[in-house]
Short mmCIF file of C-alpha atoms and ligand atoms in Angstrom, two decimals:
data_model
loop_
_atom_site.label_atom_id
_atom_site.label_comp_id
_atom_site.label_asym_id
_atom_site.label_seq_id
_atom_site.Cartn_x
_atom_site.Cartn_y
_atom_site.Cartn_z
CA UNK J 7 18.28 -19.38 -7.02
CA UNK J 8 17.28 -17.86 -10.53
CA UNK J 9 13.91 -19.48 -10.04
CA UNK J 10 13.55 -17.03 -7.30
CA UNK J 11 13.94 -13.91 -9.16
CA UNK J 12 10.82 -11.70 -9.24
CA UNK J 13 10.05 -11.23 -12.61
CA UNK J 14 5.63 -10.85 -12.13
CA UNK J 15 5.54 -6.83 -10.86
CA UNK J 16 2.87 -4.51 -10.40
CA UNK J 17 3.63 -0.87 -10.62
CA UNK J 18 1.74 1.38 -8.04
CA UNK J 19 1.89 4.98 -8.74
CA UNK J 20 2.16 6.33 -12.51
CA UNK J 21 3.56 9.73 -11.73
CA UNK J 22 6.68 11.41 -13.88
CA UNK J 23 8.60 8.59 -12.48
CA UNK J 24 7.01 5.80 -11.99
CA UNK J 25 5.10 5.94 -16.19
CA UNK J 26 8.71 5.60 -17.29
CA UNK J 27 9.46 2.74 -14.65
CA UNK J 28 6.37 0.87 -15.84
CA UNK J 29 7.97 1.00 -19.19
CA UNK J 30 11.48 -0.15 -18.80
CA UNK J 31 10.08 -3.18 -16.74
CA UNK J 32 7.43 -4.07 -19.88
CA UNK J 33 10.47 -3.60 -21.87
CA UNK J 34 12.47 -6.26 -20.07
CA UNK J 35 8.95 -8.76 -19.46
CA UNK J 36 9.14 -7.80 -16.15
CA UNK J 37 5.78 -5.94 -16.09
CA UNK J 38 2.11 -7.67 -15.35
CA UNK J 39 0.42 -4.83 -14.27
CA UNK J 40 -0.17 -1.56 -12.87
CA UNK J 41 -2.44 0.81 -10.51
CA UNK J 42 -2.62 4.19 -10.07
CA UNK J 43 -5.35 6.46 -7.77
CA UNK J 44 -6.58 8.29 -10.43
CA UNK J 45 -7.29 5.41 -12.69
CA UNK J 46 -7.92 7.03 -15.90
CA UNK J 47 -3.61 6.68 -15.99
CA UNK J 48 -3.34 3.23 -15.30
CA UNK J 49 -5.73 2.54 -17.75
CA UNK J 50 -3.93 4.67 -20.18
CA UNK J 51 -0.67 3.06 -19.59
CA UNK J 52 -2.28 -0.94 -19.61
CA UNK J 53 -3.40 0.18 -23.21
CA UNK J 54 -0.24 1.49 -24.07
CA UNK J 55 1.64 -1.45 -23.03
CA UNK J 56 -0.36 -4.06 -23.81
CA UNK J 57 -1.05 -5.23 -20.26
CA UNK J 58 -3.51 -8.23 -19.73
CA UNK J 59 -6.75 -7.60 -17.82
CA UNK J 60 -7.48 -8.00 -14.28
CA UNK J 61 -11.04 -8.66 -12.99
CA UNK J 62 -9.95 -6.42 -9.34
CA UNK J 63 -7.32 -5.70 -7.45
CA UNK J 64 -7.53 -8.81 -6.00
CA UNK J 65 -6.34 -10.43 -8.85
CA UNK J 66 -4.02 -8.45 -9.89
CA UNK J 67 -1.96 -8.27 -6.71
CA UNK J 68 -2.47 -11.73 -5.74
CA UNK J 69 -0.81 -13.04 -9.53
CA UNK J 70 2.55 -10.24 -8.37
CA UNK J 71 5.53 -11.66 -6.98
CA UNK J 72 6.54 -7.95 -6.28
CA UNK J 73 4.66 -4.62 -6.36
CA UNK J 74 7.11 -1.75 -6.56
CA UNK J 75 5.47 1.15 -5.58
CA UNK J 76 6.50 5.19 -6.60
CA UNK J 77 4.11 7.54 -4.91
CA UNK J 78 3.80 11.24 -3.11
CA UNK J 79 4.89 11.09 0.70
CA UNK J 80 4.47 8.58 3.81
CA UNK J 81 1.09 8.93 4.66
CA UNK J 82 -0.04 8.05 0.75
CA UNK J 83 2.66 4.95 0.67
CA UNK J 84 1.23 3.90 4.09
CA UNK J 85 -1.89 4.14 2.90
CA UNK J 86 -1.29 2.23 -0.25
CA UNK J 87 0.74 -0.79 0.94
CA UNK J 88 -2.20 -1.36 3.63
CA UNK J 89 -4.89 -1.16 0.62
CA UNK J 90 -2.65 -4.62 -1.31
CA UNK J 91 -1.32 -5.98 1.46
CA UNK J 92 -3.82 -8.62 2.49
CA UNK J 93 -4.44 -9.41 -1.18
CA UNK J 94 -0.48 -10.47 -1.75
CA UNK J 95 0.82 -13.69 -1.57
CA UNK J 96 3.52 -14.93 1.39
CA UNK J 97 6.35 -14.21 0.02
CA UNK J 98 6.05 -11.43 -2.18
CA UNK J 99 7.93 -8.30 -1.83
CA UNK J 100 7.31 -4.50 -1.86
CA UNK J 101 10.31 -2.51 -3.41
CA UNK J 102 9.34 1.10 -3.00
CA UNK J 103 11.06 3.60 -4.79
CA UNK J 104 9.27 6.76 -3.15
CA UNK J 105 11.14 9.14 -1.08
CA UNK J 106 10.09 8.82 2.45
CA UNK J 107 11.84 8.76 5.76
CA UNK J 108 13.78 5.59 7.00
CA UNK J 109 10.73 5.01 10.09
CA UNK J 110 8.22 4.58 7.46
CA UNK J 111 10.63 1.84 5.38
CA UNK J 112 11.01 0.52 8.91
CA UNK J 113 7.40 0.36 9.80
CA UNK J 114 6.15 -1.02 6.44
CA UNK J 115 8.53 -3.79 6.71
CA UNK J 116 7.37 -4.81 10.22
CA UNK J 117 3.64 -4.78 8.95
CA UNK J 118 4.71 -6.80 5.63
CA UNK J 119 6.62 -9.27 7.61
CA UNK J 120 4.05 -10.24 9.66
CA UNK J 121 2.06 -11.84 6.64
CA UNK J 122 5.37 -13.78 5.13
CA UNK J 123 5.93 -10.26 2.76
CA UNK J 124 9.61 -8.27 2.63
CA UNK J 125 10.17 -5.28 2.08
CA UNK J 126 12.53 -3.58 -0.11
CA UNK J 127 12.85 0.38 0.20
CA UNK J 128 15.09 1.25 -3.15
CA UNK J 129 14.73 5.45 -3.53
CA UNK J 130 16.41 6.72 -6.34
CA UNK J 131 17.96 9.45 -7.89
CA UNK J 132 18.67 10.95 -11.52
CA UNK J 133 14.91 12.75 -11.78
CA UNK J 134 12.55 11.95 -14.65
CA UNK J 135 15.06 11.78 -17.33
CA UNK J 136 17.04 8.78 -15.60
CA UNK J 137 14.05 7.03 -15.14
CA UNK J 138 13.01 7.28 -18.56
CA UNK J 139 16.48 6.00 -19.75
CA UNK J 140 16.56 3.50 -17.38
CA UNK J 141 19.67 4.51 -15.66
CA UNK J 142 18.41 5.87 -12.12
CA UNK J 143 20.59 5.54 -9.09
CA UNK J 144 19.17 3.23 -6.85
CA UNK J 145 19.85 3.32 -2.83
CA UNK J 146 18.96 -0.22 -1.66
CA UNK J 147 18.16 -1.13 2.13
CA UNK J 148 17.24 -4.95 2.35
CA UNK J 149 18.27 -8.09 3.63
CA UNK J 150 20.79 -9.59 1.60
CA UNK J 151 18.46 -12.37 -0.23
CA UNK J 152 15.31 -10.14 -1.13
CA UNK J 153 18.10 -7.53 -2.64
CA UNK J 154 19.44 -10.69 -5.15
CA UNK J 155 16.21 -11.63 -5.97
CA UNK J 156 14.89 -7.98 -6.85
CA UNK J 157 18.40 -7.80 -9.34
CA UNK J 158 16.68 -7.82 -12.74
CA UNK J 159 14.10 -5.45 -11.36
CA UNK J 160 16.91 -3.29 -10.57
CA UNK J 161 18.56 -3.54 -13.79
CA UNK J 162 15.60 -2.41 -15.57
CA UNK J 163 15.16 0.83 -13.79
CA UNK J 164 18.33 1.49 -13.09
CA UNK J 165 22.49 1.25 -13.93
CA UNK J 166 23.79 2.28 -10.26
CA UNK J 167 22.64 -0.13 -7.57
CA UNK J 168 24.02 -0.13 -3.98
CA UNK J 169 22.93 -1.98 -1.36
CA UNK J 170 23.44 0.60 1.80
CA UNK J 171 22.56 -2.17 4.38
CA UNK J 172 19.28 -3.21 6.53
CA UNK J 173 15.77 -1.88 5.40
CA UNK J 174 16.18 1.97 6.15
CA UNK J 175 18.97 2.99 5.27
CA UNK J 176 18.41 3.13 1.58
CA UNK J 177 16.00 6.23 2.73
CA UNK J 178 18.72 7.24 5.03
CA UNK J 179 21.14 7.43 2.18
CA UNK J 180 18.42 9.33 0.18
CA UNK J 181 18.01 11.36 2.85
CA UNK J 182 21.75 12.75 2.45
CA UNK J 183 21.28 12.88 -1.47
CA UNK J 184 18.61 15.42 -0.88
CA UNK J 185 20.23 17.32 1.42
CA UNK J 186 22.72 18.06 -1.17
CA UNK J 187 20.35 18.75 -4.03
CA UNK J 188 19.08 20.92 -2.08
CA UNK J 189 22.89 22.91 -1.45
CA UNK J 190 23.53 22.47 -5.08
CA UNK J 191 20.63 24.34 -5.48
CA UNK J 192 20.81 26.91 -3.63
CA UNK J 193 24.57 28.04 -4.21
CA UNK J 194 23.80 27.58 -8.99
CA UNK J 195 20.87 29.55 -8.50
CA UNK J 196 22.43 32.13 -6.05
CA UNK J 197 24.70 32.22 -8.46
CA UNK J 198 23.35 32.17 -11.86
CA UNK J 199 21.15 35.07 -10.27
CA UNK J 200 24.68 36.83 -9.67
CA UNK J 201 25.50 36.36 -13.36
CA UNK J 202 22.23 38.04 -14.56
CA UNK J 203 22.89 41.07 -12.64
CA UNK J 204 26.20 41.46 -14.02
CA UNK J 205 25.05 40.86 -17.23
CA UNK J 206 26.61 38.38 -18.01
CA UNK J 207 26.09 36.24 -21.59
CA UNK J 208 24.27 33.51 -19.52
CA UNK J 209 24.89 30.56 -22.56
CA UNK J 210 28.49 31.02 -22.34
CA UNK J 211 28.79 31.50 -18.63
CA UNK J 212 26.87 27.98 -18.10
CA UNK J 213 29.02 26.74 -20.87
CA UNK J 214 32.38 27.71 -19.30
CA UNK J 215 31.89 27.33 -15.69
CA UNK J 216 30.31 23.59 -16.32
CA UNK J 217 33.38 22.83 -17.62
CA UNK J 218 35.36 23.70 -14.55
CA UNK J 219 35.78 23.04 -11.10
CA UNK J 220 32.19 24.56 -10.30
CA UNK J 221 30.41 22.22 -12.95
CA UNK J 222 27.53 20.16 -11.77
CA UNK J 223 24.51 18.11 -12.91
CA UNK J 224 22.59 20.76 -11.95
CA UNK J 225 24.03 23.64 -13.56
CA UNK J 226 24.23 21.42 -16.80
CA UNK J 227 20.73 20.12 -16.81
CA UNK J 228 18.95 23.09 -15.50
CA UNK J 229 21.10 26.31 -16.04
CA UNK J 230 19.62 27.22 -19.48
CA UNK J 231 16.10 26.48 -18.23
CA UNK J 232 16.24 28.63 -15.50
CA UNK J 233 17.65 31.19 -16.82
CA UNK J 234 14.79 30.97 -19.64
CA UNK J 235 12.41 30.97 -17.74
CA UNK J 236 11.08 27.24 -17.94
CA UNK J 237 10.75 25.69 -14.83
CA UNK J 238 8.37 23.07 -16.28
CA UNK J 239 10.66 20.30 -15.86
CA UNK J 240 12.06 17.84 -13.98
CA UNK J 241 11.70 17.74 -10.38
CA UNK J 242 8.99 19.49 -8.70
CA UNK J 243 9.55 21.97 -5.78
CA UNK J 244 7.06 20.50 -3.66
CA UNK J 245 8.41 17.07 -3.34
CA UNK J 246 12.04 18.54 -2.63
CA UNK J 247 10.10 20.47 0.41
CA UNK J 248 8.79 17.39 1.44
CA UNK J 249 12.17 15.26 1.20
CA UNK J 250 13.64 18.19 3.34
CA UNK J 251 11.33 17.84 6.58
CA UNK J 252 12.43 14.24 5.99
CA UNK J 253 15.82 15.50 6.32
CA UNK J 254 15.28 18.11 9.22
CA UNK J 255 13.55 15.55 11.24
CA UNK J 256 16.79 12.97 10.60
CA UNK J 257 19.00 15.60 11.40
CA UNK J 258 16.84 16.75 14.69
CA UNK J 259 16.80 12.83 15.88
CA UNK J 260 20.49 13.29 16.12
CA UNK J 261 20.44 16.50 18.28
CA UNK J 262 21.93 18.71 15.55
CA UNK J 263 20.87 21.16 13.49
CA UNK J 264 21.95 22.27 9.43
CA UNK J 265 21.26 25.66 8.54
CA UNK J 266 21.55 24.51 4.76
CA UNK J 267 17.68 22.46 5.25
CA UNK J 268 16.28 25.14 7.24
CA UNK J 269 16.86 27.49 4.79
CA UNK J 270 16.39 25.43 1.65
CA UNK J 271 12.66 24.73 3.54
CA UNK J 272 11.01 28.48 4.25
CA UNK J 273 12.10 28.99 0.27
CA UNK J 274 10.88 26.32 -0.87
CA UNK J 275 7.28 26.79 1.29
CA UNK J 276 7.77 30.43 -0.19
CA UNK J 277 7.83 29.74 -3.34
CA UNK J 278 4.94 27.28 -2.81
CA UNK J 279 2.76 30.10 -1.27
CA UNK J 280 3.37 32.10 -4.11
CA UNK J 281 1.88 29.24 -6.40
CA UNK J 282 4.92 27.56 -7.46
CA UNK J 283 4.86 24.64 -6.20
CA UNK J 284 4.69 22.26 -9.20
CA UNK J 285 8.04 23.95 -11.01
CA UNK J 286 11.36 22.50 -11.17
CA UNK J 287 13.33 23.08 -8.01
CA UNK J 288 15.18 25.34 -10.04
CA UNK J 289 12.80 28.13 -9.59
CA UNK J 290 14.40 28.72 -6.69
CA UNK J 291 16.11 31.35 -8.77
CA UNK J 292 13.22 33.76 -8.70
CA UNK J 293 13.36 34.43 -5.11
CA UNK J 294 17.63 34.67 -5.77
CA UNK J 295 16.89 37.70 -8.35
CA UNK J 296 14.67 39.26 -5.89
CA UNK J 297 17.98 39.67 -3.57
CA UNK J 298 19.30 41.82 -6.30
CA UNK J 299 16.09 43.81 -7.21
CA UNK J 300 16.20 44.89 -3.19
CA UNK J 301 19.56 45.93 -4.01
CA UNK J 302 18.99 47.77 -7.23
CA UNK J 303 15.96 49.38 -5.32
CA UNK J 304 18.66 51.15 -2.36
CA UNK J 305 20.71 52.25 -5.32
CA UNK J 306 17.67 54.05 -6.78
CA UNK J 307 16.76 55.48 -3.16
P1 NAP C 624 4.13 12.69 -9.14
O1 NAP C 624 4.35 12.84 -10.59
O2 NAP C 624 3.52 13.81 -8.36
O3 NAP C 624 3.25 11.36 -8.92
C1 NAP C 624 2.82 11.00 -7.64
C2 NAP C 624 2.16 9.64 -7.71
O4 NAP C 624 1.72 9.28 -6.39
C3 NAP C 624 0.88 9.64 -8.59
O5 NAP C 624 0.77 8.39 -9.20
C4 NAP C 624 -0.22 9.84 -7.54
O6 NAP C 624 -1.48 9.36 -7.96
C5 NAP C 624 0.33 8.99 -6.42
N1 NAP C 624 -0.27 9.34 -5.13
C6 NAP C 624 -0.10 10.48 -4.42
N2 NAP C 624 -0.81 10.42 -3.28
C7 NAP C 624 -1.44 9.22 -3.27
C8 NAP C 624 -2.31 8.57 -2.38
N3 NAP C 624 -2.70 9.14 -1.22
N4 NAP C 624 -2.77 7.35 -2.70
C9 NAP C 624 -2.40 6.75 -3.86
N5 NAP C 624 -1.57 7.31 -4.76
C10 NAP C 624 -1.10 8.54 -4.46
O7 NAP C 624 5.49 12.34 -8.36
P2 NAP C 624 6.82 11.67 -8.94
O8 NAP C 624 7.68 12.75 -9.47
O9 NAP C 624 6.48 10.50 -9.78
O10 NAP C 624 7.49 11.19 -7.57
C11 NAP C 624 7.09 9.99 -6.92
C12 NAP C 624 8.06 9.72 -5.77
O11 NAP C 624 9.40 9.60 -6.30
C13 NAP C 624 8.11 10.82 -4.71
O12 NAP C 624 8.28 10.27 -3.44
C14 NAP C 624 9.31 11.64 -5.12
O13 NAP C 624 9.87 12.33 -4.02
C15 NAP C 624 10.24 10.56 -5.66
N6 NAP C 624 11.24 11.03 -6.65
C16 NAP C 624 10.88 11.89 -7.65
C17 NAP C 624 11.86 12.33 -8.55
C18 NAP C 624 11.54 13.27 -9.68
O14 NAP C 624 12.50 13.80 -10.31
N7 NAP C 624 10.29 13.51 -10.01
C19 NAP C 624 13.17 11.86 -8.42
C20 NAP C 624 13.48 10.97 -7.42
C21 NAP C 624 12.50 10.56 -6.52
P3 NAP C 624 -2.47 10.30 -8.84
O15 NAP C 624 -2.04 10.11 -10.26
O16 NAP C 624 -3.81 9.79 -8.54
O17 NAP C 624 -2.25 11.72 -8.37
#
């Protein structure tokens, strides 16, 4: 079935993750072309690639045997699969890598399969560094044959592949992943904020504790940022606030309710009122130090 494999993709949607995506498949000859809304970035990356030239989109789409997409939120992936759909050949397929909820997957697929096109949804995880080293997780819902023949477009963006099942639950799996970013979050930057007030040497108290039972990615990756102040990388707040309502509204389907996204939510739409939306999730620490400045204020009283 080799002959199968796609190996002719498009890339729609050079943000922080999906640049380094278009790179890793060039790298591996996987790469024809890509497309961005603001074009000036797709034309930057075709140059720095070496990408041939497409009269329209058209062309471009109807040459892919897959266009794996990496863009905002549903509405924008909605809206972008319906602007290539009716230029793609029967059967192509769509492998998006956006974070969006398991109805949307669902929907898109239902749409694609009506014109002879599957649908792959493949979120991932391991933020902008993985996806520049080409070693993102990757939570696959397919059927069975479209996941086989996507395998080399896989193992250019990524080194852990699962498929989770049907189309959907790849964003259902996501779904859970976030969730727990999300707690992660919120207990390394409750606590680093704890540190600070008890003046703690921050450098060796990330340094010790990540090598213990409370180590984490997070605290490893993002602990000496935060605490410095730089909150200019990684994985913007905003998209983690969007990926939540995801989660709340999965969670809500089911008749329950977790405290953990509720809360994670208002602080993250907090923090985006006060103009901080495009930082690192890890600026959830500011709002964590405020907690102790209210406390430091009653001692003053
Ligand atoms: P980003 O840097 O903000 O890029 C967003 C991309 O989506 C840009 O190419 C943007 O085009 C495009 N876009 C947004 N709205 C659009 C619309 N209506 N029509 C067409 N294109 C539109 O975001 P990112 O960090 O690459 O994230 C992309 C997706 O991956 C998101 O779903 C995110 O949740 C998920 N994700 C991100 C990370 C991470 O660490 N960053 C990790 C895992 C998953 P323009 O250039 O024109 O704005």
């Amino acid at each position: 079935m080799s002959e199968n494999k796609l190996n002719k993709v498009v890339v729609y949607g050079l943000g922080a993750m999906g640049r380094p995506m278009a790179r890793n498949l060039k790298d591996n000859e996987l790469l024809i072309g890509v497309k961005n809304r603001t074009e000036g970035k797709a034309i930057a990356i075709s140059n720095e690639l070496d990408l041939p030239e497409f009269e329209d989109d058209e062309e471009l789409f109807s040459q892919a045997d897959c266009v794996l997409t990496c863009v905002a939120a549903d509405d924008d992936l909605k809206q972008v699969v319906h602007g290539f759909i009716d230029h793609l050949q029967p059967g192509a397929v769509v492998i998006d890598c956006s974070t969006v909820s398991p109805n949307t997957a669902r929907t898109l697929s239902d749409d694609l399969a009506s014109q002879g096109i599957s649908f792959i949804d493949a979120p991932v995880s391991g933020g902008v560094e993985g996806a520049k080293k080409g070693s993102l997780s990757i939570m696959v819902g397919a059927d069975r044959e479209q996941y086989k023949r996507a395998s080399d477009v896989f193992a250019a963006i990524g080194s852990q592949i699962t498929h989770m099942g049907r189309v959907g639950q790849g964003q259902a799996t996501k779904a859970v992943n976030q969730v727990m970013v999300a707690g992660v979050a919120q207990a390394v930057c409750s606590a680093l904020a704890m540190a600070e007030n008890c003046n703690l040497d921050m450098k060796k108290t990330i340094e010790v504790l990540s090598a213990g039972a409370a180590g984490n990615w997070f605290l490893e990756n993002r602990g000496n940022t935060m605490v410095n102040d730089e909150f200019n990388v990684g994985f913007k707040l905003s998209l983690l606030h969007k990926d939540l309502k995801i989660c709340q509204s999965a969670v809500q389907e089911s008749g329950a309710t977790l405290p953990l996204i509720n809360d994670s939510i208002e602080a993250y739409a907090q923090l985006m009122a006060m103009g901080h939306g495009d930082e690192d999730i890890s600026a959830l620490i500011r709002l964590k130090r405020k907690l102790f400045e209210k406390q430091e204020d009653k001692a003053d009283e």
